[in-house]
Structures are given as C-alpha cells and as structure tokens.
Amino acid sequence: QVQLVESGGGLVQPGGSLRLSCAASGRIFNRMGWYRQAPGKQRELVATITSGGSTNYADSVKGRFTISRDNAKNTVYLQMNSLKPEDTAVYYCNIYDSGLGNYWGQGTQVAVSS
C-alpha cells in the first residue's frame, strides 16, 4: 500500500502564501501532483511533476504556484503565492504510476479569505 501524508494547509488572506507538502511512502513514483476541489465543483488538476522534473500547471495558477519534488525524501511540494479567494479548496496530493495506478492523500484545506 501507498500512504500519502499532506500538510501545510490553512487560512490565509488574499495575496498571501502557503506551502503544501506531501510525503509518500514506498518507491519513487513517475508522476506526483496536486488536485483541488472546491465546494460544488469537480476536482481539478492544479500541477504535476514527473520524476525527471517536468512540470505541468493549470492555467489558473501559472505564474503563482510552483510545484517541486525531492526524490530523496519522496516528497512533493506546492508553493502557492499571490493566493486568491478562488483558490479556496481542499487540496489533494496525487501520485500516479503505471504499475500501481492512482493514490490520493487525505486532503488539506486551503482557505483564502479577508
């Protein structure tokens, strides 16, 4: 089994920053990333990163969010800057590997409000 432990969520004012972390047990996975789900909306891709460092971002977060990973620690990070109220959501860590499929973290709440 794969276990993903998320941390770093919280309440922040618009324009503020948060850094999310997700530590994964087991092997190094091909792709790690972050998804988010706001109330009444579908879960959507935020950012992904491959084991080789290739990144992909949703248009809504480009220029504000940065995804990174530390393969030695098997941890993926999401640095979120210039946060907006529309960023409010539960953020889920995700890993995908062709041999294992998808695994999800427990989710961490990010609330952006004045």
Coordinates of C-alpha atoms in Angstrom, one line a residue:
Q1 CA 0.0 0.0 0.0
V2 CA 1.0 3.6 -0.6
Q3 CA 0.5 6.2 2.1
L4 CA 0.4 9.9 1.3
V5 CA 0.6 12.4 4.2
E6 CA -0.3 16.0 3.4
S7 CA 0.5 19.1 5.5
G8 CA 0.6 22.9 5.1
G9 CA -2.9 24.0 4.6
G10 CA -4.6 26.7 6.5
L11 CA -6.3 30.1 6.3
V12 CA -4.6 33.0 4.6
Q13 CA -5.5 36.4 3.4
P14 CA -5.7 37.2 -0.3
G15 CA -2.2 37.9 -1.7
G16 CA -0.7 35.6 0.9
S17 CA 1.3 32.4 0.5
L18 CA 1.2 28.8 1.7
R19 CA 3.4 25.8 1.1
L20 CA 1.9 22.4 0.9
S21 CA 3.9 19.2 1.4
C22 CA 3.1 15.6 0.6
A23 CA 5.3 12.8 1.8
A24 CA 4.8 9.4 0.1
S25 CA 5.8 6.0 1.4
G26 CA 7.5 3.5 -0.8
R27 CA 9.1 3.8 -4.1
I28 CA 9.7 6.8 -6.3
F29 CA 6.7 7.4 -8.5
N30 CA 6.7 8.5 -12.0
R31 CA 4.2 11.4 -11.5
M32 CA 3.2 13.3 -8.4
G33 CA 0.9 16.2 -8.3
W34 CA -1.8 18.3 -6.7
Y35 CA -5.5 18.5 -7.4
R36 CA -8.1 20.6 -5.7
Q37 CA -11.8 20.5 -5.2
A38 CA -14.0 23.5 -4.2
P39 CA -17.5 23.1 -2.8
G40 CA -19.9 22.3 -5.6
K41 CA -17.2 21.8 -8.2
Q42 CA -15.4 18.9 -9.8
R43 CA -11.9 18.0 -8.7
E44 CA -9.4 19.7 -11.0
L45 CA -5.7 19.5 -11.8
V46 CA -3.5 22.1 -10.2
A47 CA 0.0 20.9 -11.1
T48 CA 2.0 17.8 -11.7
I49 CA 5.7 16.9 -11.8
T50 CA 7.4 13.8 -13.1
S51 CA 10.3 12.0 -11.6
G52 CA 12.5 13.8 -14.1
G53 CA 11.3 17.3 -13.1
S54 CA 8.9 18.0 -16.0
T55 CA 6.0 20.2 -14.7
N56 CA 2.5 21.0 -15.8
Y57 CA 0.2 23.7 -14.4
A58 CA -3.4 24.6 -14.7
D59 CA -3.8 27.9 -16.5
S60 CA -5.4 29.4 -13.4
V61 CA -2.3 29.0 -11.3
K62 CA 0.5 29.6 -13.8
G63 CA 2.9 32.2 -12.5
R64 CA 1.6 32.0 -9.0
F65 CA 2.2 28.3 -7.9
T66 CA 5.3 26.3 -8.1
I67 CA 5.5 22.5 -7.8
S68 CA 8.7 20.7 -6.9
R69 CA 9.8 17.4 -5.5
D70 CA 12.6 15.9 -3.5
N71 CA 13.1 12.4 -4.7
A72 CA 15.4 11.5 -1.9
K73 CA 12.6 12.3 0.6
N74 CA 9.9 11.1 -1.7
T75 CA 8.1 14.4 -1.1
V76 CA 6.2 16.8 -3.4
Y77 CA 5.6 20.4 -2.6
L78 CA 3.3 23.1 -3.8
Q79 CA 4.4 26.7 -3.2
M80 CA 1.4 28.9 -3.5
N81 CA 1.9 32.7 -3.9
S82 CA -0.5 35.5 -4.6
L83 CA -3.4 33.5 -3.4
K84 CA -6.9 34.4 -4.4
P85 CA -10.3 33.6 -2.9
E86 CA -11.0 31.4 -5.8
D87 CA -8.0 29.2 -4.8
T88 CA -10.1 28.1 -1.7
A89 CA -10.5 24.4 -1.9
V90 CA -9.4 21.1 -0.4
Y91 CA -6.1 20.2 -2.0
Y92 CA -5.3 16.6 -2.6
C93 CA -1.9 15.1 -3.2
N94 CA -1.9 12.5 -6.0
I95 CA 0.6 10.0 -7.3
Y96 CA 0.4 8.0 -10.4
D97 CA 2.5 5.1 -11.5
S98 CA 1.7 2.9 -14.5
G99 CA 2.4 -0.1 -12.3
L100 CA 0.3 1.0 -9.3
G101 CA -2.3 3.3 -10.6
N102 CA -3.6 6.4 -8.7
Y103 CA -3.2 7.1 -5.0
W104 CA -4.6 10.0 -3.1
G105 CA -3.7 11.9 0.1
Q106 CA -6.3 12.7 2.7
G107 CA -6.7 16.3 1.6
T108 CA -5.8 19.6 3.2
Q109 CA -8.0 22.6 3.4
V110 CA -6.8 25.9 1.9
A111 CA -9.0 28.9 2.6
V112 CA -8.2 32.3 1.2
S113 CA -10.4 35.0 2.7
S114 CA -10.1 38.5 4.1

